mmCIF file of C-alpha atoms and ligand atoms in Angstrom:
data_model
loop_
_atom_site.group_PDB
_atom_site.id
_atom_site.type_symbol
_atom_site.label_atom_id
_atom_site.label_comp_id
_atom_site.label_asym_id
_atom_site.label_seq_id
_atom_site.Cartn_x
_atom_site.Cartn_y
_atom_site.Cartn_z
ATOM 1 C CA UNK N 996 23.322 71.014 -197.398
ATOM 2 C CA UNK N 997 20.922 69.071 -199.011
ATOM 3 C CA UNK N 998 17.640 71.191 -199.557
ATOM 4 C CA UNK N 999 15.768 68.830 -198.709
ATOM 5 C CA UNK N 1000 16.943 67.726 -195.181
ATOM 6 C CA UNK N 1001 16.222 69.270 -191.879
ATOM 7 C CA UNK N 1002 18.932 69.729 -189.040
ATOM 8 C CA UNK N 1003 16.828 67.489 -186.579
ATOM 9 C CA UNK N 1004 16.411 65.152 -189.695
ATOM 10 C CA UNK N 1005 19.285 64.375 -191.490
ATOM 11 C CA UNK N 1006 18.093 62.031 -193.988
ATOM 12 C CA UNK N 1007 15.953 63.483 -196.826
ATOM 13 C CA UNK N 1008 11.874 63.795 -196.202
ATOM 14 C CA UNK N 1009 10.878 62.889 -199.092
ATOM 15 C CA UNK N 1010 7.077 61.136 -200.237
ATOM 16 C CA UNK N 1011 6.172 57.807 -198.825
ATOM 17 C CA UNK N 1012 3.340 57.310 -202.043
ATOM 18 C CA UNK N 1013 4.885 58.191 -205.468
ATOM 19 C CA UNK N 1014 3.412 60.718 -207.463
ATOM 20 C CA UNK N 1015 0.321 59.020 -209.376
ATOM 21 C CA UNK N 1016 -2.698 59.837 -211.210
ATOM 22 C CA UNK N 1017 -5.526 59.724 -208.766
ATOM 23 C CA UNK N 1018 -8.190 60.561 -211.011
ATOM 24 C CA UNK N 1019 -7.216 59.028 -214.373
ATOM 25 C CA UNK N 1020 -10.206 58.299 -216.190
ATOM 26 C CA UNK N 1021 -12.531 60.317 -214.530
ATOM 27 C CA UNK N 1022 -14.328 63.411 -215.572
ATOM 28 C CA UNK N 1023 -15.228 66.100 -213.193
ATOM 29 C CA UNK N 1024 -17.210 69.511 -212.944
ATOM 30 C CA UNK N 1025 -16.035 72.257 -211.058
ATOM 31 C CA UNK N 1026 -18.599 75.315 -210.311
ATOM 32 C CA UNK N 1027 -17.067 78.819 -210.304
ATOM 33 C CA UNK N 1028 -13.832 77.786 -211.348
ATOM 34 C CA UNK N 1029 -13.017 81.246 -213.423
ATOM 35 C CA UNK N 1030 -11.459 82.267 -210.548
ATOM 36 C CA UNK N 1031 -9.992 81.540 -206.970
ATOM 37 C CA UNK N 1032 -10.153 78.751 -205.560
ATOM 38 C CA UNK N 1033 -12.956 76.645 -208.056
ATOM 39 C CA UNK N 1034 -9.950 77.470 -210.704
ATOM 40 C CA UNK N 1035 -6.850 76.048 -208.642
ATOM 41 C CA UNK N 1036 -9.339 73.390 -207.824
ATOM 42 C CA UNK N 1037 -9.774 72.122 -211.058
ATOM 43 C CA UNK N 1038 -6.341 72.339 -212.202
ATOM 44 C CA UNK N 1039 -5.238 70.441 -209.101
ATOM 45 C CA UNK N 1040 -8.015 67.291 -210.715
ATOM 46 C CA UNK N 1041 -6.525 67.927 -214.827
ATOM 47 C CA UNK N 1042 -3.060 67.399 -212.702
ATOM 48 C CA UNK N 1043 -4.152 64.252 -210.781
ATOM 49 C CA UNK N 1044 -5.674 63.206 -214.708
ATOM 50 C CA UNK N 1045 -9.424 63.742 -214.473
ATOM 51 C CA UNK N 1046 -10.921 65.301 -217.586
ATOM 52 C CA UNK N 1047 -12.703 68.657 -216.645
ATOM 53 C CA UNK N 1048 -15.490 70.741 -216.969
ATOM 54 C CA UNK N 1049 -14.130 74.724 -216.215
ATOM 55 C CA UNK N 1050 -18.027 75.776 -214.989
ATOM 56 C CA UNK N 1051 -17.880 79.667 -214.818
ATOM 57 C CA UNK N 1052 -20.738 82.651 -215.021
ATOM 58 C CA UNK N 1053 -19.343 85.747 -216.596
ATOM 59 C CA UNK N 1054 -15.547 85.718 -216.703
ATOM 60 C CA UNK N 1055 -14.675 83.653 -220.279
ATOM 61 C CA UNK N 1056 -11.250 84.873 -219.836
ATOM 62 C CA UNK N 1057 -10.914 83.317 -216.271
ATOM 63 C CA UNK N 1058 -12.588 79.972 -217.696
ATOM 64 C CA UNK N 1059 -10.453 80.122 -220.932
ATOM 65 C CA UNK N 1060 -7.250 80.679 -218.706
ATOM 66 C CA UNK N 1061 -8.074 77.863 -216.697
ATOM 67 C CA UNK N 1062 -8.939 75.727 -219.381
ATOM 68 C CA UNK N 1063 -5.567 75.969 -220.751
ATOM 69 C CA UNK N 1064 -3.793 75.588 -217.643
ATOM 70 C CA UNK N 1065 -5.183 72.089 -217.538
ATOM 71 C CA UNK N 1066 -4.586 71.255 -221.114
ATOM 72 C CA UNK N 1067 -0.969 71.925 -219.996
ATOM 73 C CA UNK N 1068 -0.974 69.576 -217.389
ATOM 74 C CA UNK N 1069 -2.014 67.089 -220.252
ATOM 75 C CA UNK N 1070 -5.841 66.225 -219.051
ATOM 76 C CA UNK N 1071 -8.760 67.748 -221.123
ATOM 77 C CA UNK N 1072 -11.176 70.377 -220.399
ATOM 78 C CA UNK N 1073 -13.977 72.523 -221.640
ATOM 79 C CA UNK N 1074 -15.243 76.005 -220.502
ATOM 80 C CA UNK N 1075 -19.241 75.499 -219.516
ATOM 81 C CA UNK N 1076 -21.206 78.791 -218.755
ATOM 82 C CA UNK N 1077 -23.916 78.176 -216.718
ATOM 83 C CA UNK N 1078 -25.829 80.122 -213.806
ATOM 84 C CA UNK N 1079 -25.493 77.481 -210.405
ATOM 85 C CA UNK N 1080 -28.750 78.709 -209.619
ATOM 86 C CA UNK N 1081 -30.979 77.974 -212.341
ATOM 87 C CA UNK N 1082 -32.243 74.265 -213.122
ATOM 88 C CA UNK N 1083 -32.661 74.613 -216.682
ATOM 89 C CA UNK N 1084 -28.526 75.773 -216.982
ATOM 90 C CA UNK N 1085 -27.495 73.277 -214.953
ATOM 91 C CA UNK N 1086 -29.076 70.915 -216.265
ATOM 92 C CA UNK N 1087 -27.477 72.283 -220.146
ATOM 93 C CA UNK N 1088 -23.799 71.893 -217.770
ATOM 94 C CA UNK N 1089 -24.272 68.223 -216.838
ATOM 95 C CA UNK N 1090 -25.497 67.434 -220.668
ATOM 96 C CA UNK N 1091 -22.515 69.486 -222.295
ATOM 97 C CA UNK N 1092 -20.576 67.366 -219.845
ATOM 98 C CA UNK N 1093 -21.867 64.511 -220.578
ATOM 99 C CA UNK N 1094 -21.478 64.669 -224.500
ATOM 100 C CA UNK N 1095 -18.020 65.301 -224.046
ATOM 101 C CA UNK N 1096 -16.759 63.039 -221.709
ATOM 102 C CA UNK N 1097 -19.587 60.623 -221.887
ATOM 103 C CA UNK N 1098 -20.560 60.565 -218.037
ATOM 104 C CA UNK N 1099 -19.379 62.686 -214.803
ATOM 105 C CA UNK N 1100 -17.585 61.111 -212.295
ATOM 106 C CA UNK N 1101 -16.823 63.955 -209.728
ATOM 107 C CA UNK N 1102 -18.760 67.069 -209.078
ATOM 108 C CA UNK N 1103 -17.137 69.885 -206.842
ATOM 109 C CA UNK N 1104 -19.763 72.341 -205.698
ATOM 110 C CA UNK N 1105 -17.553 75.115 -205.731
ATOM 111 C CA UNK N 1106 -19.344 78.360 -207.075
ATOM 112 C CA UNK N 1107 -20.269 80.821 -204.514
ATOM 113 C CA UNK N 1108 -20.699 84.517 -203.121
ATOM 114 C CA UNK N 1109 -20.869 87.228 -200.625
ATOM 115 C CA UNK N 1110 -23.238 90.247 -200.561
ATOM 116 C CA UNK N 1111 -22.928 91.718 -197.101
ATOM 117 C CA UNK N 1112 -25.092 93.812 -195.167
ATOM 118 C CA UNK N 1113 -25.824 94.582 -191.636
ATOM 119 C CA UNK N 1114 -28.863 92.283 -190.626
ATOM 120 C CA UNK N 1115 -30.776 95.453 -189.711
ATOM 121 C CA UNK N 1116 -30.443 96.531 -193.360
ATOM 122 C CA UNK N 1117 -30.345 93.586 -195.171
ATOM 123 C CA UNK N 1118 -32.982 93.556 -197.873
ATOM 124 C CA UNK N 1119 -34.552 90.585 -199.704
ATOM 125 C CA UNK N 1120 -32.751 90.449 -202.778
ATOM 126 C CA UNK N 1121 -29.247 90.602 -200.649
ATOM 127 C CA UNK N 1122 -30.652 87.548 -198.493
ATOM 128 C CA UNK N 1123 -32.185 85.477 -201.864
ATOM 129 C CA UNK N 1124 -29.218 86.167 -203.622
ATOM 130 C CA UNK N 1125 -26.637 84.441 -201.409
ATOM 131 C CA UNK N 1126 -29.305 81.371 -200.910
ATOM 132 C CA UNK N 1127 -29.999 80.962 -204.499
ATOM 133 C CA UNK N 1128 -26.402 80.312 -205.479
ATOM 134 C CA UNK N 1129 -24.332 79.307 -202.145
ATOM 135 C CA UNK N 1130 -27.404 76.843 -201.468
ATOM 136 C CA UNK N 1131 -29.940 76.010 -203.729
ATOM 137 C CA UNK N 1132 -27.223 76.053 -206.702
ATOM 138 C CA UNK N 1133 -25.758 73.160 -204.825
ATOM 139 C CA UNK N 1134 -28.461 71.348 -204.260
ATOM 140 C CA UNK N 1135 -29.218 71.437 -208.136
ATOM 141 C CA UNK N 1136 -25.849 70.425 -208.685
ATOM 142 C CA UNK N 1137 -25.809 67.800 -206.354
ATOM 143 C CA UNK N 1138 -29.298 66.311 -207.845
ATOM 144 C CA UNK N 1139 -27.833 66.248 -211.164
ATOM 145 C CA UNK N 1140 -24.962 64.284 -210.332
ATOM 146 C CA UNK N 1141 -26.661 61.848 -207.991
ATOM 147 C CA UNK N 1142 -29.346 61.117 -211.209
ATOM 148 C CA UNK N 1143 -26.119 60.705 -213.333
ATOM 149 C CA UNK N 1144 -24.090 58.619 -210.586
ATOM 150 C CA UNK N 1145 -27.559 56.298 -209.660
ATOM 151 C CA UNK N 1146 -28.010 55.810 -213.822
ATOM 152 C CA UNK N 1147 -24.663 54.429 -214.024
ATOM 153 C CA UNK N 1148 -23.195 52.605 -211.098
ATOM 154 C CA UNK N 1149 -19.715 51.767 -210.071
ATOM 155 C CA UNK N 1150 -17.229 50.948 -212.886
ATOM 156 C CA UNK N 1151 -14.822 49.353 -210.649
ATOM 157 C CA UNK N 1152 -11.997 50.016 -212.928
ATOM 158 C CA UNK N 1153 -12.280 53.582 -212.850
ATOM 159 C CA UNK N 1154 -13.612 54.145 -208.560
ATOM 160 C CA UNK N 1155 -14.324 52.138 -205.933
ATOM 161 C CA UNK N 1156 -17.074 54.750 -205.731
ATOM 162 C CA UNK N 1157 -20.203 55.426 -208.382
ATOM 163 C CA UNK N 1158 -19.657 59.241 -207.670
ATOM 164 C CA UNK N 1159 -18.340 61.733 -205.429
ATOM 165 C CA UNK N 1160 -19.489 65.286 -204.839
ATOM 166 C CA UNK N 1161 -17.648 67.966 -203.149
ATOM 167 C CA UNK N 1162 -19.455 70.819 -201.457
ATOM 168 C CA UNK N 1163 -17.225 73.424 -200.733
ATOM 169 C CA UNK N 1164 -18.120 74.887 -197.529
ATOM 170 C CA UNK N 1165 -16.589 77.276 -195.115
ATOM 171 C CA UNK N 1166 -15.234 77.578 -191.434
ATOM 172 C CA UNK N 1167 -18.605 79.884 -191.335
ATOM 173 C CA UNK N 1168 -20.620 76.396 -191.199
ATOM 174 C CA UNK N 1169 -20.025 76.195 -187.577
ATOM 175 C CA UNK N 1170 -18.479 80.096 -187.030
ATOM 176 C CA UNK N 1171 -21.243 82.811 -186.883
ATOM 177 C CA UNK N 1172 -20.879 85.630 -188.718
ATOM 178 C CA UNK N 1173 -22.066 89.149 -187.890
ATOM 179 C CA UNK N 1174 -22.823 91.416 -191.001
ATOM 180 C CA UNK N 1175 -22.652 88.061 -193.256
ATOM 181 C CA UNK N 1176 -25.938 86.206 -192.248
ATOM 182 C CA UNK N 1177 -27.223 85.287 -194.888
ATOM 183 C CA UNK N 1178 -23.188 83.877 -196.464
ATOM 184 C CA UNK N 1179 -23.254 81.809 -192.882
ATOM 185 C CA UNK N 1180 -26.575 80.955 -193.231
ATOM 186 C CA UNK N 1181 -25.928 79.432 -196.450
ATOM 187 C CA UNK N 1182 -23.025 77.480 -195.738
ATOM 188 C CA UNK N 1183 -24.574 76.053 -192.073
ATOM 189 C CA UNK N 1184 -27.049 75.149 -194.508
ATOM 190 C CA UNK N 1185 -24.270 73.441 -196.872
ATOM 191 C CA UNK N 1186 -23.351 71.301 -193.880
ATOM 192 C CA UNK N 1187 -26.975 69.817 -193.220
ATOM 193 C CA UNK N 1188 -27.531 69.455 -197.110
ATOM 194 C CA UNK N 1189 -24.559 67.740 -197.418
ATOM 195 C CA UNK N 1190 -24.887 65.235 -194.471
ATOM 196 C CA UNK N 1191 -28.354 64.254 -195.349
ATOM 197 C CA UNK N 1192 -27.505 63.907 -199.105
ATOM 198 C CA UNK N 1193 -24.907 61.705 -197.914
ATOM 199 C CA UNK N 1194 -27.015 59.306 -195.618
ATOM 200 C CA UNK N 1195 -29.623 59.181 -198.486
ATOM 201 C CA UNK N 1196 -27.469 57.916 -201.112
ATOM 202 C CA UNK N 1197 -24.595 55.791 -199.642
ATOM 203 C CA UNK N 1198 -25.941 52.542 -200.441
ATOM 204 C CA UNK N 1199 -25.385 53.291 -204.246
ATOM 205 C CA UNK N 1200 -21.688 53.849 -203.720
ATOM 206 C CA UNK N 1201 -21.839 57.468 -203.849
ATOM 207 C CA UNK N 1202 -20.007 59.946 -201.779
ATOM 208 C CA UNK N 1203 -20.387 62.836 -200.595
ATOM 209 C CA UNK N 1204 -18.481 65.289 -198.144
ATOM 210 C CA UNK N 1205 -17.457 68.983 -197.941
ATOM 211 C CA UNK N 1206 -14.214 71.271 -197.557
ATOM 212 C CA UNK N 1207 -14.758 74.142 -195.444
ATOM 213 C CA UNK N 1208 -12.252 76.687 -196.496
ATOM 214 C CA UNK N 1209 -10.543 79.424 -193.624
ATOM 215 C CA UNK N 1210 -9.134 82.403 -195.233
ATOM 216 C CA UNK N 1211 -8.048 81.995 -198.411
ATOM 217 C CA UNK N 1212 -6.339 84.377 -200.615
ATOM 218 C CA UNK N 1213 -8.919 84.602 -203.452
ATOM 219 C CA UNK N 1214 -10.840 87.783 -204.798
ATOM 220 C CA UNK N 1215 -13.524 87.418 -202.453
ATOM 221 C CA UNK N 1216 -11.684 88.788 -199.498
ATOM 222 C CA UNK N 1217 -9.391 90.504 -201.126
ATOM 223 C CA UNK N 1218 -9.967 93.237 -198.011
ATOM 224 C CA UNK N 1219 -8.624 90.565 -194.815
ATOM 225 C CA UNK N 1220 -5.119 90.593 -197.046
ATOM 226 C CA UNK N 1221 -4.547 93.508 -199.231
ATOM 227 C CA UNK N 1222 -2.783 95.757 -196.509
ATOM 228 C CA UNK N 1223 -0.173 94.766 -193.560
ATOM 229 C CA UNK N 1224 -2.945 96.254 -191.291
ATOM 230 C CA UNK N 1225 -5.688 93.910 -192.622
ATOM 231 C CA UNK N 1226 -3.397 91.306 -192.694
ATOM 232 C CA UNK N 1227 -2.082 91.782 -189.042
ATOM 233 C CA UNK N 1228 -5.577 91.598 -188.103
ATOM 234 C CA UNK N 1229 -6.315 88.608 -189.649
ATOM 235 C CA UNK N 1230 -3.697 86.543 -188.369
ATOM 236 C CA UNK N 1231 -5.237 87.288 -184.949
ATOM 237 C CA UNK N 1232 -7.844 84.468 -186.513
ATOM 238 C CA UNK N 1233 -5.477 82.108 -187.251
ATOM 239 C CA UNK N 1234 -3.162 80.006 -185.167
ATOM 240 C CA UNK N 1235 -1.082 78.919 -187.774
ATOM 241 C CA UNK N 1236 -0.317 82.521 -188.416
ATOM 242 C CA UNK N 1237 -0.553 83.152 -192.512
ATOM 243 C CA UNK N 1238 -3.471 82.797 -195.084
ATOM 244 C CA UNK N 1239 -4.152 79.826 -196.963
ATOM 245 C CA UNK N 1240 -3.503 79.664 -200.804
ATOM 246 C CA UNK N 1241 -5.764 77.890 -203.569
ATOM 247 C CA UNK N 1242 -3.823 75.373 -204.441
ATOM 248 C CA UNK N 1243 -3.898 74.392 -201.150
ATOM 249 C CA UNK N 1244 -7.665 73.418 -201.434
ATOM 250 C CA UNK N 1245 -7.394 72.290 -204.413
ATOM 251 C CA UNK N 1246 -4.865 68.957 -203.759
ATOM 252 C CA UNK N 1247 -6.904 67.990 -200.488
ATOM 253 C CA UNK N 1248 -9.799 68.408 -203.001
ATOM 254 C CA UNK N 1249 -8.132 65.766 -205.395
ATOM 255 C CA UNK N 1250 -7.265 63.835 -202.313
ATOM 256 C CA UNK N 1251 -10.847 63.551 -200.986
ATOM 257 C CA UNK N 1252 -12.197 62.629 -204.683
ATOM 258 C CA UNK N 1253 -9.859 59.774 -205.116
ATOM 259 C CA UNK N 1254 -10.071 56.070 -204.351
ATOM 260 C CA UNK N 1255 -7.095 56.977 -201.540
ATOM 261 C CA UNK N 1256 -10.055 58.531 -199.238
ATOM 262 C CA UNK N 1257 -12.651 55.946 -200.236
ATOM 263 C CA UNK N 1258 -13.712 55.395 -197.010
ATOM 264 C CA UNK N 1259 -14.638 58.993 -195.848
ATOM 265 C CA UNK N 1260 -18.197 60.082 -196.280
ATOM 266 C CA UNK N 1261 -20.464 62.767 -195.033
ATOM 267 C CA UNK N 1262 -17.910 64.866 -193.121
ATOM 268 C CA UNK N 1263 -16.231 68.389 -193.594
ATOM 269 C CA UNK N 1264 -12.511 68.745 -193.889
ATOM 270 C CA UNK N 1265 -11.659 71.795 -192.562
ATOM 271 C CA UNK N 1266 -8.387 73.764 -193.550
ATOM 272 C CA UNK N 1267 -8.437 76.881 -192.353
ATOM 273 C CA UNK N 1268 -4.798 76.702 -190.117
ATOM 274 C CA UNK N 1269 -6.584 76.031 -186.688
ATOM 275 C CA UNK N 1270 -9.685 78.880 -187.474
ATOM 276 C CA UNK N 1271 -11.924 76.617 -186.098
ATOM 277 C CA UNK N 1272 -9.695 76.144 -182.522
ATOM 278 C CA UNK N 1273 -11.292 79.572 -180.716
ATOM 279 C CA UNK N 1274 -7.795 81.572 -181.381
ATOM 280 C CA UNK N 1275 -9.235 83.713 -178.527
ATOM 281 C CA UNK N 1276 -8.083 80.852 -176.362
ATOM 282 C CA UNK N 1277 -4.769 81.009 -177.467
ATOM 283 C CA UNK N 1278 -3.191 82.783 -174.431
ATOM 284 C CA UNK N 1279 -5.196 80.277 -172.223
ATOM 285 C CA UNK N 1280 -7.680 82.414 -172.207
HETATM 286 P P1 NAD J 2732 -14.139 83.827 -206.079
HETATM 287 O O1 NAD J 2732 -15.000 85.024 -206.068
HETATM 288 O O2 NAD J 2732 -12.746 83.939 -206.593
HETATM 289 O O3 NAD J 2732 -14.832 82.623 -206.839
HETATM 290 C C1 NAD J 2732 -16.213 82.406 -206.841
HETATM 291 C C2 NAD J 2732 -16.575 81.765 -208.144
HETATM 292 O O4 NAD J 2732 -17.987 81.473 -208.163
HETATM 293 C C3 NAD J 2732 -16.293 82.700 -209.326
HETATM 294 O O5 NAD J 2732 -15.688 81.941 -210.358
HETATM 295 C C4 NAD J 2732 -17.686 83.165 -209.721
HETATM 296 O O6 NAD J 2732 -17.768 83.497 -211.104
HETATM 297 C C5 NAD J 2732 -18.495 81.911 -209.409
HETATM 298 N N1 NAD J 2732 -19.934 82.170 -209.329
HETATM 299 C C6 NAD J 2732 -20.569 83.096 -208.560
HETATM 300 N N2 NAD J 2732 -21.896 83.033 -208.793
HETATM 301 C C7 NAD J 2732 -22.087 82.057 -209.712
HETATM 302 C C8 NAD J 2732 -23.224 81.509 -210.351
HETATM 303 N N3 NAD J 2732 -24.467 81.985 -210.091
HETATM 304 N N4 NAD J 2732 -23.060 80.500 -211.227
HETATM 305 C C9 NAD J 2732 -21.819 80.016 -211.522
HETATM 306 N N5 NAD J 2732 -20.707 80.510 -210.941
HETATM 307 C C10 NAD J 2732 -20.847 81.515 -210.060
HETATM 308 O O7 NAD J 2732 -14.112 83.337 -204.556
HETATM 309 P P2 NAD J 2732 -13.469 82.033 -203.881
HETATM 310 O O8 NAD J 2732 -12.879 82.493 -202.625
HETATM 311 O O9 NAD J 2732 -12.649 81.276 -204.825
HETATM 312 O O10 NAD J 2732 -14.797 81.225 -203.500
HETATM 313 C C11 NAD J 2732 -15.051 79.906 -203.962
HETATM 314 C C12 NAD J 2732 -15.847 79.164 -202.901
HETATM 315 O O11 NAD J 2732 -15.045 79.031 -201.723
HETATM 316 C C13 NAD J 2732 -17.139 79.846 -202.471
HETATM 317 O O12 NAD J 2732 -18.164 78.875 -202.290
HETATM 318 C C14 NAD J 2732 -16.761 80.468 -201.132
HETATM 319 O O13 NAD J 2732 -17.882 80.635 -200.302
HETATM 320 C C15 NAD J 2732 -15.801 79.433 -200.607
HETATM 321 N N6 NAD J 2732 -14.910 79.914 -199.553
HETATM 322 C C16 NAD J 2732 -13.921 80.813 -199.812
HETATM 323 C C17 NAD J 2732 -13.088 81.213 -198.759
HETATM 324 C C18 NAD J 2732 -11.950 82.177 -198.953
HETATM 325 O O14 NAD J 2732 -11.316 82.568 -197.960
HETATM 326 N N7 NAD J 2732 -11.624 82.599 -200.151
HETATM 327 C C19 NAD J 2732 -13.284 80.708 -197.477
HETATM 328 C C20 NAD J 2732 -14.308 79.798 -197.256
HETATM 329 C C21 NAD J 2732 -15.109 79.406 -198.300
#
């Protein structure tokens, strides 16, 4: 049988679109992309032809690895160190960016963190630390590439759009989180950011929307997958009953930064397999 029918479908399924370069031409930085999901992210853009900026904090292996995995693909790409959270290094990212591929064209807000605690315990430092990068490191992001987006305009032959910034959010924008207050905080914080970013500065032509993420098998819960037993107890979240993978975020990511999704501003794609549809409803309840 032909793989790629289906008994109920006998004819093959196969793409309506053919496979094109979505991005050609444009450049793009990715925050945190050493790792998880920021790193399938960008090499989902170097496939769709963007040139890109591999933005990491410690891991130069990660970022090197990544790197190459786009150079691959046959896009370019650099490895930027630069701490989300301070203005003077991100402000040294968008420069470094800018020498090397002249302007940015895409930012994806990507880099982020957990440091849990229960409330009752949670100190100062715990709380700042999770603001500083999961929030104000995308705000200075975000400024950055709106001053960069508003300087240049819309070159039609590249975008329809001037610019387009990606926050990456979380299902934890609209799901509270006990023992995680200040990570939900952050990202319900993400969600109003983002929104009024997005009224503010679409009459230039630039967009702006967010991905909020369910679980995701990444390094930052490694714990919800790493035994049957966690894993078992995580599919009670999830009506579509596995995890998601990075790569899965990363092509709806390439998606929502191309010309194809022109059109959609200030709103959060959620992909989190129906996390978001109260699973405790399932059994009607
Ligand atoms: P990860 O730990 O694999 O990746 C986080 C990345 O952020 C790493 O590359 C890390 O080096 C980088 N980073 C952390 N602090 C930084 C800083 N100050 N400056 C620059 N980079 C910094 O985890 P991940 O799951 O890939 O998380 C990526 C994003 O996705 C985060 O914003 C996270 O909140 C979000 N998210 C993840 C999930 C999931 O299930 N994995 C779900 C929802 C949202």
């Amino acid at each position: 049988m032909d793989p790629q029918s289906h008994p109920q479908y006998p004819e093959p399924i196969l793409p309506r679109v053919p496979k094109r370069a979505l991005l050609a031409g444009q450049s793009a930085i990715v925050t945190g992309s050493s790792s998880g999901i920021g790193k399938a992210v960008a090499i989902e853009l170097g496939k769709a032809g963007a040139s890109v900026v591999v933005n990491y904090g410690h891991d130069t292996k990660g970022a090197q690895e990544c790197v190459d995995a786009i150079i691959a693909e046959g896009s370019r790409a650099i490895a930027v160190q630069a701490d989300v959270s301070k203005e003077a290094e991100v402000q040294g990212m968008f420069a470094a960016a800018k020498k090397e591929f002249g302007t940015v064209d895409i930012l994806v807000n990507n880099a982020g963190l957990q440091v849990d605690s229960p409330f009752i315990d949670m100190t100062l430092a715990q709380w700042q630390k999770v603001i500083d990068v999961n929030l104000t490191g995308q705000f200075l992001c975000a400024r950055e590439a709106v001053r960069e987006f508003r300087a240049r305009g819309v070159r039609p032959e590249i975008s329809c759009a001037a610019g387009k910034i990606i926050c990456m959010s979380s299902v934890h924008e609209v799901i509270p989180w006990a023992g995680h207050v200040n990570y939900a905080t952050s990202k319900g914080g993400v969600m109003l950011m983002m929104k009024s970013i997005a009224q503010e500065v679409a009459p230039w032509r630039i967009r702006v929307n967010s991905v909020a993420p369910g679980a995701i098998r990444t390094p930052i819960n490694t714990q919800a997958w790493d035994t049957p037993e966690h894993y078992a107890a995580l599919l009670k979240l999830i009506p579509y009953k596995r995890i998601g993978e990075p790569d899965e975020i990363g092509r709806a990511v390439a998606w929502l930064a191309s010309d194809d999704a022109d059109y959609i501003h200030g709103t959060t794609l959620f992909i989190d397999g129906g996390m978001t549809l109260y699973p405790g409803f399932e059994a009607g309840g």
